[in-house]
Short mmCIF file of the C-alpha atoms (twelve columns), coordinates in Angstrom:
data_MODEL
# 
_entry.id   MODEL 
# 
loop_
_atom_site.group_PDB 
_atom_site.id 
_atom_site.type_symbol 
_atom_site.label_atom_id 
_atom_site.label_alt_id 
_atom_site.label_comp_id 
_atom_site.label_asym_id 
_atom_site.label_seq_id 
_atom_site.Cartn_x 
_atom_site.Cartn_y 
_atom_site.Cartn_z 
_atom_site.pdbx_PDB_model_num 
ATOM 1   C CA . MET A 1   267.064 214.287 300.808 1 
ATOM 2   C CA . ASP A 2   264.706 217.200 300.009 1 
ATOM 3   C CA . LEU A 3   262.210 215.821 297.449 1 
ATOM 4   C CA . ASP A 4   260.505 219.167 296.758 1 
ATOM 5   C CA . ALA A 5   263.838 220.838 295.937 1 
ATOM 6   C CA . HIS A 6   264.630 218.025 293.471 1 
ATOM 7   C CA . SER A 7   261.258 218.314 291.786 1 
ATOM 8   C CA . ASP A 8   261.639 222.061 291.340 1 
ATOM 9   C CA . GLU A 9   265.069 221.646 289.708 1 
ATOM 10  C CA . ASP A 10  263.979 218.819 287.413 1 
ATOM 11  C CA . GLY A 11  260.740 220.485 286.249 1 
ATOM 12  C CA . PRO A 12  262.241 222.501 283.389 1 
ATOM 13  C CA . VAL A 13  264.353 219.542 282.304 1 
ATOM 14  C CA . TYR A 14  261.292 217.318 282.281 1 
ATOM 15  C CA . TRP A 15  259.348 219.640 280.005 1 
ATOM 16  C CA . ARG A 16  262.267 220.123 277.723 1 
ATOM 17  C CA . ARG A 17  262.527 216.381 277.327 1 
ATOM 18  C CA . ARG A 18  258.809 216.089 276.631 1 
ATOM 19  C CA . ALA A 19  259.075 218.881 274.057 1 
ATOM 20  C CA . MET A 20  261.928 217.069 272.308 1 
ATOM 21  C CA . VAL A 21  259.970 213.810 272.277 1 
ATOM 22  C CA . LEU A 22  256.903 215.547 270.845 1 
ATOM 23  C CA . GLY A 23  259.070 217.318 268.274 1 
ATOM 24  C CA . GLY A 24  260.595 214.016 267.218 1 
ATOM 25  C CA . VAL A 25  257.157 212.446 266.878 1 
ATOM 26  C CA . ALA A 26  256.000 215.395 264.784 1 
ATOM 27  C CA . ALA A 27  259.068 215.053 262.551 1 
ATOM 28  C CA . VAL A 28  258.390 211.358 262.028 1 
ATOM 29  C CA . VAL A 29  254.743 212.078 261.156 1 
ATOM 30  C CA . ALA A 30  255.805 214.795 258.708 1 
ATOM 31  C CA . LEU A 31  258.337 212.453 257.073 1 
ATOM 32  C CA . LEU A 32  255.699 209.742 256.678 1 
ATOM 33  C CA . ALA A 33  253.279 212.232 255.176 1 
ATOM 34  C CA . TRP A 34  255.913 213.392 252.685 1 
ATOM 35  C CA . ALA A 35  256.760 209.823 251.699 1 
ATOM 36  C CA . CYS A 36  253.111 208.901 251.144 1 
ATOM 37  C CA . GLY A 37  252.546 211.994 249.024 1 
ATOM 38  C CA . GLY A 38  255.356 211.005 246.575 1 
ATOM 39  C CA . GLY A 39  257.623 213.792 247.769 1 
ATOM 40  C CA . GLY A 40  260.187 215.523 245.671 1 
ATOM 41  C CA . GLU A 41  259.712 216.799 242.146 1 
ATOM 42  C CA . GLN A 42  257.734 214.654 239.760 1 
ATOM 43  C CA . THR A 43  258.288 214.598 236.078 1 
ATOM 44  C CA . VAL A 44  255.175 216.037 234.516 1 
ATOM 45  C CA . ARG A 45  254.227 214.436 231.184 1 
ATOM 46  C CA . PRO A 46  252.371 216.530 228.718 1 
ATOM 47  C CA . ALA A 47  248.791 215.604 228.089 1 
ATOM 48  C CA . GLY A 48  248.385 212.730 225.676 1 
ATOM 49  C CA . ALA A 49  252.032 211.664 225.928 1 
ATOM 50  C CA . ALA A 50  252.642 207.924 225.812 1 
ATOM 51  C CA . ASP A 51  255.605 205.630 226.045 1 
ATOM 52  C CA . ALA A 52  257.990 206.204 223.158 1 
ATOM 53  C CA . GLN A 53  257.222 203.732 220.365 1 
ATOM 54  C CA . THR A 54  258.368 203.359 216.796 1 
ATOM 55  C CA . PRO A 55  255.591 204.798 214.618 1 
ATOM 56  C CA . THR A 56  253.833 202.226 212.430 1 
ATOM 57  C CA . ILE A 57  253.595 203.183 208.735 1 
ATOM 58  C CA . PRO A 58  250.514 201.686 207.091 1 
ATOM 59  C CA . VAL A 59  251.196 199.572 203.982 1 
ATOM 60  C CA . LEU A 60  249.025 200.721 201.091 1 
ATOM 61  C CA . PRO A 61  247.821 198.224 198.434 1 
ATOM 62  C CA . THR A 62  249.159 198.457 194.901 1 
ATOM 63  C CA . VAL A 63  246.543 199.902 192.594 1 
ATOM 64  C CA . THR A 64  246.507 198.927 188.922 1 
ATOM 65  C CA . VAL A 65  244.620 201.263 186.649 1 
ATOM 66  C CA . THR A 66  243.154 199.723 183.509 1 
ATOM 67  C CA . ALA A 67  241.798 201.934 180.776 1 
ATOM 68  C CA . THR A 68  238.344 200.819 179.747 1 
ATOM 69  C CA . PRO A 69  236.925 201.967 176.413 1 
ATOM 70  C CA . SER A 70  233.726 203.936 176.609 1 
ATOM 71  C CA . GLY A 71  231.940 201.587 174.247 1 
ATOM 72  C CA . THR A 72  231.960 197.863 173.607 1 
ATOM 73  C CA . PRO A 73  234.413 197.172 170.733 1 
ATOM 74  C CA . LYS A 74  233.288 195.006 167.871 1 
ATOM 75  C CA . PRO A 75  235.203 191.736 167.493 1 
ATOM 76  C CA . ARG A 76  237.912 191.995 164.863 1 
ATOM 77  C CA . PRO A 77  237.795 189.380 162.111 1 
ATOM 78  C CA . SER A 78  240.552 186.809 162.276 1 
ATOM 79  C CA . ALA A 79  243.224 186.458 159.616 1 
ATOM 80  C CA . GLU A 80  241.221 183.570 158.151 1 
ATOM 81  C CA . GLU A 81  238.043 185.648 157.812 1 
ATOM 82  C CA . GLU A 82  239.324 188.968 156.499 1 
ATOM 83  C CA . PRO A 83  241.322 188.813 153.233 1 
ATOM 84  C CA . THR A 84  243.942 191.296 152.148 1 
ATOM 85  C CA . THR A 85  241.673 192.640 149.423 1 
ATOM 86  C CA . ARG A 86  237.901 192.710 149.182 1 
ATOM 87  C CA . ASP A 87  237.812 189.883 146.658 1 
ATOM 88  C CA . GLY A 88  240.119 187.712 148.790 1 
ATOM 89  C CA . HIS A 89  243.166 187.983 146.534 1 
ATOM 90  C CA . CYS A 90  246.570 188.987 147.839 1 
ATOM 91  C CA . ASP A 91  247.816 192.496 147.349 1 
ATOM 92  C CA . PRO A 92  251.174 192.279 145.495 1 
ATOM 93  C CA . ASP A 93  252.578 194.760 148.018 1 
ATOM 94  C CA . ASP A 94  252.080 192.089 150.691 1 
ATOM 95  C CA . LEU A 95  254.036 189.410 148.821 1 
ATOM 96  C CA . VAL A 96  257.756 188.646 148.907 1 
ATOM 97  C CA . LEU A 97  259.248 186.503 146.147 1 
ATOM 98  C CA . THR A 98  262.597 184.737 146.297 1 
ATOM 99  C CA . PHE A 99  264.102 182.749 143.450 1 
ATOM 100 C CA . ARG A 100 267.192 180.559 143.193 1 
ATOM 101 C CA . THR A 101 268.747 177.627 141.377 1 
ATOM 102 C CA . ASP A 102 269.996 174.556 143.195 1 
ATOM 103 C CA . GLN A 103 273.423 174.872 141.510 1 
ATOM 104 C CA . THR A 104 275.365 177.352 139.429 1 
ATOM 105 C CA . THR A 105 276.865 174.825 137.015 1 
ATOM 106 C CA . TYR A 106 275.186 171.752 135.512 1 
ATOM 107 C CA . ALA A 107 277.387 169.176 133.810 1 
ATOM 108 C CA . GLY A 108 276.798 165.696 132.494 1 
ATOM 109 C CA . GLY A 109 273.254 166.360 131.393 1 
ATOM 110 C CA . ARG A 110 271.995 167.337 134.860 1 
ATOM 111 C CA . HIS A 111 268.715 169.253 134.845 1 
ATOM 112 C CA . PRO A 112 268.555 172.645 136.536 1 
ATOM 113 C CA . ARG A 113 266.073 172.945 139.390 1 
ATOM 114 C CA . LEU A 114 264.538 176.394 139.813 1 
ATOM 115 C CA . GLN A 115 262.897 177.121 143.149 1 
ATOM 116 C CA . LEU A 116 260.419 179.917 143.820 1 
ATOM 117 C CA . SER A 117 259.278 180.901 147.308 1 
ATOM 118 C CA . LEU A 118 256.310 183.209 147.807 1 
ATOM 119 C CA . VAL A 119 255.564 184.614 151.269 1 
ATOM 120 C CA . ASN A 120 252.568 186.634 152.384 1 
ATOM 121 C CA . ILE A 121 253.668 189.367 154.801 1 
ATOM 122 C CA . GLY A 122 250.219 190.928 155.081 1 
ATOM 123 C CA . ASP A 123 248.049 190.749 158.173 1 
ATOM 124 C CA . ARG A 124 245.571 188.273 156.714 1 
ATOM 125 C CA . THR A 125 245.393 185.057 154.757 1 
ATOM 126 C CA . CYS A 126 244.753 185.586 151.053 1 
ATOM 127 C CA . THR A 127 244.733 183.680 147.767 1 
ATOM 128 C CA . TYR A 128 247.058 184.118 144.819 1 
ATOM 129 C CA . ASP A 129 247.354 182.557 141.388 1 
ATOM 130 C CA . THR A 130 250.738 180.884 141.113 1 
ATOM 131 C CA . GLY A 131 249.941 179.426 137.712 1 
ATOM 132 C CA . PRO A 132 252.483 179.786 134.862 1 
ATOM 133 C CA . GLU A 133 250.666 182.696 133.263 1 
ATOM 134 C CA . ASN A 134 250.806 184.809 136.431 1 
ATOM 135 C CA . LEU A 135 254.021 183.566 137.999 1 
ATOM 136 C CA . ARG A 136 256.287 183.087 135.012 1 
ATOM 137 C CA . VAL A 137 259.819 181.775 134.726 1 
ATOM 138 C CA . ARG A 138 261.866 182.443 131.611 1 
ATOM 139 C CA . ILE A 139 265.331 181.270 130.619 1 
ATOM 140 C CA . MET A 140 267.334 183.482 128.320 1 
ATOM 141 C CA . SER A 141 270.682 183.251 126.541 1 
ATOM 142 C CA . GLY A 142 271.477 186.839 125.701 1 
ATOM 143 C CA . PRO A 143 268.438 188.213 123.800 1 
ATOM 144 C CA . ASP A 144 267.333 184.702 122.804 1 
ATOM 145 C CA . ARG A 145 264.408 183.288 124.760 1 
ATOM 146 C CA . ILE A 146 265.258 179.634 125.366 1 
ATOM 147 C CA . TRP A 147 262.397 178.488 127.586 1 
ATOM 148 C CA . SER A 148 259.254 179.894 129.257 1 
ATOM 149 C CA . SER A 149 256.974 178.276 131.849 1 
ATOM 150 C CA . ASP A 150 253.821 179.477 130.070 1 
ATOM 151 C CA . HIS A 151 254.657 177.781 126.775 1 
ATOM 152 C CA . CYS A 152 253.783 174.241 127.795 1 
ATOM 153 C CA . THR A 153 251.594 174.696 130.877 1 
ATOM 154 C CA . LYS A 154 248.345 176.637 131.075 1 
ATOM 155 C CA . GLY A 155 245.660 177.362 133.631 1 
ATOM 156 C CA . ALA A 156 245.398 178.941 137.047 1 
ATOM 157 C CA . SER A 157 246.701 177.566 140.312 1 
ATOM 158 C CA . LEU A 158 245.066 179.404 143.215 1 
ATOM 159 C CA . GLN A 159 246.966 179.036 146.454 1 
ATOM 160 C CA . LYS A 160 245.900 180.110 149.934 1 
ATOM 161 C CA . LEU A 161 248.812 182.029 151.410 1 
ATOM 162 C CA . ARG A 162 248.922 182.269 155.173 1 
ATOM 163 C CA . ARG A 163 250.897 185.013 156.815 1 
ATOM 164 C CA . GLY A 164 254.582 184.092 157.069 1 
ATOM 165 C CA . VAL A 165 254.192 180.582 155.603 1 
ATOM 166 C CA . PRO A 166 256.232 180.196 152.375 1 
ATOM 167 C CA . HIS A 167 254.621 178.696 149.306 1 
ATOM 168 C CA . ILE A 168 257.444 176.842 147.528 1 
ATOM 169 C CA . GLN A 169 257.283 175.867 143.895 1 
ATOM 170 C CA . THR A 170 260.036 173.946 142.091 1 
ATOM 171 C CA . ILE A 171 260.472 173.788 138.318 1 
ATOM 172 C CA . THR A 172 262.817 171.266 136.726 1 
ATOM 173 C CA . TRP A 173 264.054 172.349 133.320 1 
ATOM 174 C CA . ASP A 174 264.792 169.506 130.903 1 
ATOM 175 C CA . ARG A 175 267.468 171.547 129.075 1 
ATOM 176 C CA . LYS A 176 265.309 171.884 125.969 1 
ATOM 177 C CA . ARG A 177 264.015 174.929 124.178 1 
ATOM 178 C CA . SER A 178 260.316 175.770 124.198 1 
ATOM 179 C CA . THR A 179 257.999 177.714 121.893 1 
ATOM 180 C CA . PRO A 180 254.321 178.709 122.155 1 
ATOM 181 C CA . GLY A 181 252.111 175.678 121.598 1 
ATOM 182 C CA . CYS A 182 254.765 173.389 123.061 1 
ATOM 183 C CA . PRO A 183 255.581 171.079 120.101 1 
ATOM 184 C CA . LYS A 184 256.527 167.520 120.951 1 
ATOM 185 C CA . THR A 185 259.911 167.753 119.317 1 
ATOM 186 C CA . ARG A 186 262.089 170.414 120.905 1 
ATOM 187 C CA . PRO A 187 265.792 171.012 120.371 1 
ATOM 188 C CA . ALA A 188 268.207 170.816 123.312 1 
ATOM 189 C CA . ALA A 189 269.860 173.930 124.657 1 
ATOM 190 C CA . LYS A 190 273.548 174.335 123.989 1 
ATOM 191 C CA . PRO A 191 276.219 174.556 126.660 1 
ATOM 192 C CA . GLY A 192 276.736 178.097 127.812 1 
ATOM 193 C CA . THR A 193 275.616 180.755 130.275 1 
ATOM 194 C CA . TYR A 194 271.921 181.290 130.942 1 
ATOM 195 C CA . VAL A 195 269.813 183.722 132.922 1 
ATOM 196 C CA . ALA A 196 266.623 182.498 134.608 1 
ATOM 197 C CA . THR A 197 264.117 185.212 135.539 1 
ATOM 198 C CA . ALA A 198 261.034 184.891 137.762 1 
ATOM 199 C CA . HIS A 199 258.236 187.336 136.933 1 
ATOM 200 C CA . LEU A 200 255.413 188.074 139.351 1 
ATOM 201 C CA . GLU A 201 252.779 190.657 138.487 1 
ATOM 202 C CA . GLY A 202 253.413 193.856 140.430 1 
ATOM 203 C CA . LEU A 203 256.849 192.835 141.718 1 
ATOM 204 C CA . LYS A 204 260.395 193.367 140.541 1 
ATOM 205 C CA . PRO A 205 261.774 190.402 138.538 1 
ATOM 206 C CA . HIS A 206 264.326 188.113 140.203 1 
ATOM 207 C CA . ARG A 207 267.272 186.751 138.195 1 
ATOM 208 C CA . GLU A 208 269.660 183.833 138.619 1 
ATOM 209 C CA . VAL A 209 272.671 183.042 136.412 1 
ATOM 210 C CA . PHE A 210 273.768 179.458 135.777 1 
ATOM 211 C CA . HIS A 211 275.878 177.479 133.315 1 
ATOM 212 C CA . LEU A 212 275.296 174.364 131.238 1 
ATOM 213 C CA . ARG A 213 278.275 172.148 130.519 1 
# 
């Protein structure tokens, strides 16, 4: 066998093989370089972008605004300290009077009971004279005056009236007539229809009708 002839024929093949091997090595190196460099397109995030999160809304405290007067107010007198009028007496406009009888018909010698209720609707406690000369009750039969509370009882009766607290006064009529001076002997009233009227200075009179049998 001619060795030189074989070497001459295989020379080009040899170099081609070496070139292919070198090319393959270069391709592998290039592939590794691409992989290490994070090849392919990368998603570019804008500056300052962060992972999507639900925004947190701050909770604000509740603010209560209270109006404060510019000056220090003077303490207001209580209802016990400041009367309705300067002299401490009740203003008639602040009083409410109610009047009633306990029955409408009295038989068998029963005595009528007349009840008066006086209420102070003012802002303050006050005093009022509920004596018979100021708070009068009269019993009439037609034009004839049968009985009056100021005939047999005199004098004042000052009462302290608190707001909304009724002052109740009950008068029991003995079914006898009365005259000024209140004599000891007084005639009895006859059976019939009578009108009892409560009079309070400054207020409208209140009337109740009842019958004696």
